Coordinates of C-alpha atoms and ligand atoms in Angstrom, one line a residue:
X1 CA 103.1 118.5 88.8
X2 CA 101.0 118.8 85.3
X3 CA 101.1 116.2 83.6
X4 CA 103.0 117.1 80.0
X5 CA 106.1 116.6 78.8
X6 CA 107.8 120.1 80.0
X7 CA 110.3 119.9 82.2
X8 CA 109.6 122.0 85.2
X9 CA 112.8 123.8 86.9
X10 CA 112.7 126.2 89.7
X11 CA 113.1 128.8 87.6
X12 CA 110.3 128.4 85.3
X13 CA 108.0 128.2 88.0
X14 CA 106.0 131.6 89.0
X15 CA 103.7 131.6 92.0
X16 CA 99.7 132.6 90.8
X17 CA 96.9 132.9 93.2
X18 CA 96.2 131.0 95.6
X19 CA 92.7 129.5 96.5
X20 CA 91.0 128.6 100.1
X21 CA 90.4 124.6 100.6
X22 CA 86.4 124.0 102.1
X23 CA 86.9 120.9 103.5
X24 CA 89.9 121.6 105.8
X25 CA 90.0 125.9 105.4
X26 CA 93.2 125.5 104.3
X27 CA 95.0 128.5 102.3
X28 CA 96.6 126.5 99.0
X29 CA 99.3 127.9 97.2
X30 CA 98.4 128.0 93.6
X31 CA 102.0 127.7 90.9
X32 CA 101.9 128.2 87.0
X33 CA 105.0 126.8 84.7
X34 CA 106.1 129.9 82.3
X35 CA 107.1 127.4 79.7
X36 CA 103.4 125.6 79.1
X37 CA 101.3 127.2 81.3
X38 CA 100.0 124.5 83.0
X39 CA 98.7 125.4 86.6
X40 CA 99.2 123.2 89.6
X41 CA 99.2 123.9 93.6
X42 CA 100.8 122.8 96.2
X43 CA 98.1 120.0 96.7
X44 CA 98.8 118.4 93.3
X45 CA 101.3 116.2 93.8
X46 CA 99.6 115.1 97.7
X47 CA 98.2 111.7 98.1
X48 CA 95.0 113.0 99.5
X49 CA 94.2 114.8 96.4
X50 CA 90.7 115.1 95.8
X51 CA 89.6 114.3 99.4
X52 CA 86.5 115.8 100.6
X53 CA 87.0 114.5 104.0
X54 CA 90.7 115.0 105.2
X55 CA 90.1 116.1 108.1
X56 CA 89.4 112.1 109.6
X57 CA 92.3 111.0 108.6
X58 CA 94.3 111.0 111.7
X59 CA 91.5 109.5 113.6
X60 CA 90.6 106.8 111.1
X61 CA 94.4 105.8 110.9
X62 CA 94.1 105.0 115.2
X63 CA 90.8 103.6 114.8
X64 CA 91.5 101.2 112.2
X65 CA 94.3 99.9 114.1
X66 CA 92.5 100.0 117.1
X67 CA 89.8 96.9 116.8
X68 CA 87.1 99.3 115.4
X69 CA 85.2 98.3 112.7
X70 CA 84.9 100.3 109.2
X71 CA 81.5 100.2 109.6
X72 CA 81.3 101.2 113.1
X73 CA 83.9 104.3 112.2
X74 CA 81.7 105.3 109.1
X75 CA 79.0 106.0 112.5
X76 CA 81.7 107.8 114.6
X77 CA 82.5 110.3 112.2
X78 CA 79.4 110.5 110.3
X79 CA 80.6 109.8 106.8
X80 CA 79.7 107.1 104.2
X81 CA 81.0 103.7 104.2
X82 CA 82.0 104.0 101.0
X83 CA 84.0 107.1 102.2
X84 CA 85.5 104.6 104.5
X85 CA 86.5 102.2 102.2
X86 CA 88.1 104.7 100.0
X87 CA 90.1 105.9 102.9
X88 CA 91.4 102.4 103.7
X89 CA 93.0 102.1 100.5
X90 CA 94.2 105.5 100.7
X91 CA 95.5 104.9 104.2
X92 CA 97.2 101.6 103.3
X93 CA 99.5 103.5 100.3
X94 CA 100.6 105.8 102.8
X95 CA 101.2 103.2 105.4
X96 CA 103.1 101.2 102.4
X97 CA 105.1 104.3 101.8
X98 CA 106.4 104.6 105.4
X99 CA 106.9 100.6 106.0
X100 CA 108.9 100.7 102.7
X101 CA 111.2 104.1 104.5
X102 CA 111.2 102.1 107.6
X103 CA 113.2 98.9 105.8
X104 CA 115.3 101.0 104.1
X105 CA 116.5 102.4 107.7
X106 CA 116.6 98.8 108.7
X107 CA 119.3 97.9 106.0
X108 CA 121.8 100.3 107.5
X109 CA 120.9 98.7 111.4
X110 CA 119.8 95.2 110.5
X111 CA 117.8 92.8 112.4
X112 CA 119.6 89.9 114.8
X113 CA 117.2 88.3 115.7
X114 CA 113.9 87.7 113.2
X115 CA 110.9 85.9 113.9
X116 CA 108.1 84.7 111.8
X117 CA 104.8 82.7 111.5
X118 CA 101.3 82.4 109.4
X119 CA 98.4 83.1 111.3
X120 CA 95.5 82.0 109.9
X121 CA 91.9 83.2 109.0
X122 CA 89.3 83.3 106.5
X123 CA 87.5 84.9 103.1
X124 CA 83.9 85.0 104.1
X125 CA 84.0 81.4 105.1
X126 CA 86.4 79.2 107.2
X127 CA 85.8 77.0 104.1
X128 CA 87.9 79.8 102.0
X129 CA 90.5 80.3 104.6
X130 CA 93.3 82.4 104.3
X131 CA 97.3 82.8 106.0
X132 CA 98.7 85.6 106.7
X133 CA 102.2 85.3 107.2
X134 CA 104.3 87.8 109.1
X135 CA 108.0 88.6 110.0
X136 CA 109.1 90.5 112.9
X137 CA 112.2 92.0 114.6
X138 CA 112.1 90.4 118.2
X139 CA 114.3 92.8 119.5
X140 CA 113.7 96.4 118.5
X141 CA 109.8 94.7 117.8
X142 CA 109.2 96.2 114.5
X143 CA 106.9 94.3 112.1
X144 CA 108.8 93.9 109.2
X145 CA 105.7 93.0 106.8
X146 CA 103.5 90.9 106.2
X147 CA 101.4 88.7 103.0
X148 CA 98.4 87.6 102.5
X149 CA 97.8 84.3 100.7
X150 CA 95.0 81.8 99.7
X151 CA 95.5 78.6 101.5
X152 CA 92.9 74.9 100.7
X153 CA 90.5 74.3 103.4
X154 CA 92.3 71.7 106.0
X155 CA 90.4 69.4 108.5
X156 CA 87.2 68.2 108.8
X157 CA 86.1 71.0 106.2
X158 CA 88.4 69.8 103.2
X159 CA 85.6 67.9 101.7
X160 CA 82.6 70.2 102.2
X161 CA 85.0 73.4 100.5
X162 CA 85.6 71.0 96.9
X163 CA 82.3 70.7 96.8
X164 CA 81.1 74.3 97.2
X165 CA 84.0 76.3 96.0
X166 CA 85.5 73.5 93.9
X167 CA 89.3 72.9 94.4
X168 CA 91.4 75.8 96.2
X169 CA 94.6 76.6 95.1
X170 CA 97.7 77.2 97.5
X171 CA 99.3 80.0 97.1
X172 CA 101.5 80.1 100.4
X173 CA 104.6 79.7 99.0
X174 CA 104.6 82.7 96.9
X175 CA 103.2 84.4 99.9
X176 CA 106.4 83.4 101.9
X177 CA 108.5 84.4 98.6
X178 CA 107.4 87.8 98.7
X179 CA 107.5 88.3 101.9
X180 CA 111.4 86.8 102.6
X181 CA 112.3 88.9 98.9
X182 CA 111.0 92.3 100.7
X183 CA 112.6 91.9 103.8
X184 CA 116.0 90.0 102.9
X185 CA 118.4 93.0 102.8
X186 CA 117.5 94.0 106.7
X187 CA 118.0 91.1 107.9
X188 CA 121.9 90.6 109.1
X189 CA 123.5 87.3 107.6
X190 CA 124.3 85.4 110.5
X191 CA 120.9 86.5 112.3
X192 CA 119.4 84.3 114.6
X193 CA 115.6 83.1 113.1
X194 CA 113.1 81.2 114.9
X195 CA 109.8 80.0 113.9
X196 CA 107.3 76.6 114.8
X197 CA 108.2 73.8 112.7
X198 CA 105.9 74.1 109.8
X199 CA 107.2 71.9 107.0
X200 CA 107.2 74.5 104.0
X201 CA 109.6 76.9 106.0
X202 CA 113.3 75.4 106.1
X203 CA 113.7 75.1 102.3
X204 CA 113.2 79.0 102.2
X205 CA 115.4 80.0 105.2
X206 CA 118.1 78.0 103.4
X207 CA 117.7 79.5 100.2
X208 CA 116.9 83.4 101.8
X209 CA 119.0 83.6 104.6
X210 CA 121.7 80.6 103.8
X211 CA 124.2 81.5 107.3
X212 CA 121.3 82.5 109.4
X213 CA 121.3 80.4 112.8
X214 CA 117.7 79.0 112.4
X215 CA 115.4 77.6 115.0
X216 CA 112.5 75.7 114.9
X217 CA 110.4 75.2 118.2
X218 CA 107.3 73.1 118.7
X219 CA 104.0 74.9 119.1
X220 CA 102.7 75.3 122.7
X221 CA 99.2 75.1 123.8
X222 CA 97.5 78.1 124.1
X223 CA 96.3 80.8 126.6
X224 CA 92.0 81.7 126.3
X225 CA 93.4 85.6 126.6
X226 CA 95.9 86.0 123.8
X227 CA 93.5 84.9 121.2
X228 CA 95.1 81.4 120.4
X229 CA 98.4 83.0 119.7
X230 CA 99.7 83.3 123.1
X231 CA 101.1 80.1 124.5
X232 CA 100.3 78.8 127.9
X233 CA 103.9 78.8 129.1
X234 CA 106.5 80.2 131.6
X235 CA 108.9 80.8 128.7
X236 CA 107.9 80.7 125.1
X237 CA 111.0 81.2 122.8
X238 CA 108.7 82.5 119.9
X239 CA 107.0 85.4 122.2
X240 CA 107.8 87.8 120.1
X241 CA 106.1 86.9 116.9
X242 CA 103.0 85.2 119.1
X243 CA 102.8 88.2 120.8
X244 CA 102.7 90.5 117.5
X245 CA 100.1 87.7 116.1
X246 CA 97.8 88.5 119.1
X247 CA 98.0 92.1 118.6
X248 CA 97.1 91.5 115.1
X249 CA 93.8 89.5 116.1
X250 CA 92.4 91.7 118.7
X251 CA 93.5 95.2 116.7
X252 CA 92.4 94.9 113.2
X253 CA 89.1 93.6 113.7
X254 CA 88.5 91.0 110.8
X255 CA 90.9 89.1 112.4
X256 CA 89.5 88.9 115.8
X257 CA 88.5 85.1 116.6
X258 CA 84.9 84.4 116.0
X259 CA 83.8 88.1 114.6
X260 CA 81.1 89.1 112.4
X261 CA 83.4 90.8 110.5
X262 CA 84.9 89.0 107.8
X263 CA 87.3 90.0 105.0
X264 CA 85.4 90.1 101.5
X265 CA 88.2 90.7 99.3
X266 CA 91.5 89.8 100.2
X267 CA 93.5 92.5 99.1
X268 CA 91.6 94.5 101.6
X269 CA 92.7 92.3 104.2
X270 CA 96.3 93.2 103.0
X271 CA 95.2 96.9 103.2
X272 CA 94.1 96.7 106.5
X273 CA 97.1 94.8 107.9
X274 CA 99.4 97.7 106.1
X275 CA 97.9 99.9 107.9
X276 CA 98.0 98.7 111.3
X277 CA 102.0 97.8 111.3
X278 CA 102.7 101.2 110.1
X279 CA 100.6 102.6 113.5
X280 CA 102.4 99.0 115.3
X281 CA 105.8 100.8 114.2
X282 CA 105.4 104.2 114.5
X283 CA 103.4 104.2 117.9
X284 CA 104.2 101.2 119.5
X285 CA 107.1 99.3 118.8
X286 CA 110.3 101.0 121.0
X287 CA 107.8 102.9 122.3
X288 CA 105.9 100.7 125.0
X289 CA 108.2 99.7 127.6
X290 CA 106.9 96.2 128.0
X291 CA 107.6 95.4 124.3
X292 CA 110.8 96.2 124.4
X293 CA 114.4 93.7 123.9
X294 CA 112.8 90.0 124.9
X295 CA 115.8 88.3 125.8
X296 CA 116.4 85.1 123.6
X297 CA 117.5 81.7 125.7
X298 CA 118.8 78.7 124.1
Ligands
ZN1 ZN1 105.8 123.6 81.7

């Protein structure tokens, strides 16, 4: 819509012209307001306005959630990285839109039985690393978000970060915070919750989810295959979420143990994870047969 102060009925609205879009040969339906006389078209109000390159859209959304790289895509379709990383920001606001519609349907069928976990990784170097943490609906196997925040180097590497970054500050807590504050009213009040017993978590399950029946589980060794998420056990009660953290290290490629890729900037980490749980839920959550109701044993 134009952008003055005129408000725009149905009446006052006359259709006027139409022109032909190059980059997609799209026929676009072109509106004038009979008050002002500001034109707009039916493209105006679209989050892909401006695009030159629309029509990768589709194929960029799979990719991106598929372990390909945004470099490596840049090749496949022939564009310019920079187009590239454009689109992922582009990509992510849509995916944000539809994760934000998908917990809205969530609050009228809630989540039993929730999940969650930090995964870690890094900002250029495993001396700046980085957690991710995410929540998920082991049943139905929705992702129900995820946050990205700064974390100090730990280990052997604690001393070597201070003295080439300087101190780090910790910022998982607020990365927990906004994560439990977006996801709070889908969750049902006496859900069951599990997690591993990290020591920052029970002080906000009490104060989030105060009847919730909350477990904590010790963490299992892991399998070589599932990326260090997968645990190398007959039965692991926290499958759900390991399983989700796997997919996230082998499908959005920064994540992937040992890569070449690394994230630069994290807020484009953030962008890239948006983006593959809206393709998680839309494609392959219910979907997939194997990923469907894990039974919980006590
Ligand atoms: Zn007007």
């Amino acid at each position: 819509m134009p952008k003055s102060s005129c408000y725009i009925d149905q009446k006052s609205v006359i259709k006027d012209g139409s022109f032909k879009r190059s980059c997609d040969s799209k026929t676009i339906q072109r509106f004038r307001c009979k008050n002002c006389g500001k034109r707009f078209s039916g493209a105006t109000l679209k989050l892909e306005i401006y695009q030159k390159k629309r029509r990768i859209n589709p194929q960029l959304f799979k990719l991106l959630s598929s372990g390909v790289s945004m470099r490596r895509s840049a090749q496949i379709f022939g564009v310019h990285r920079i187009t590239i990383k454009r689109k992922l920001k582009y990509l992510a606001l849509k995916s944000r839109l539809n994760q934000e519609a998908l917990l809205k349907k969530l609050e009228l069928s809630k989540v039993t039985n929730m999940q969650f976990d930090d995964l870690i990784t890094k900002e250029n170097s495993k001396l700046k690393p980085l957690s991710v943490t995410l929540a998920v609906d082991a049943n139905r196997r929705f992702i129900l978000g995820a946050e990205v925040s700064q974390i100090p180097a730990f280990g052997h590497l604690s001393e070597m970060a201070k003295i080439k970054y300087g101190p780090r500050k910790c910022h998982h807590k607020k990365g927990i915070n906004k994560l439990f504050k977006k996801i709070v009213n889908t969750i049902a009040t006496t859900a069951i919750v599990g997690s591993d017993e990290h020591r920052n978590y029970r002080e906000f399950i009490k104060h989030y989810f105060p009847r919730a029946d909350y477990y904590q589980f010790k963490s299992e060794r892991s399998s070589i295959a599932g990326q260090g998420e997968l645990k190398k056990v007959k039965f692991d009660p926290l499958f759900a979420i390991n399983h989700t953290c796997a997919m996230l290290r082998a499908n959005v490629n920064r994540l992937i143990r040992k890569t070449w890729c690394t994230t630069k900037d994290p807020a484009r980490l953030k962008d890239h994870l948006d983006i593959f749980i809206d393709y998680f839920n839309s494609e392959i959550a219910y979907k997939n047969r194997e990923l469907t109701p894990i039974k919980w044993s006590s």
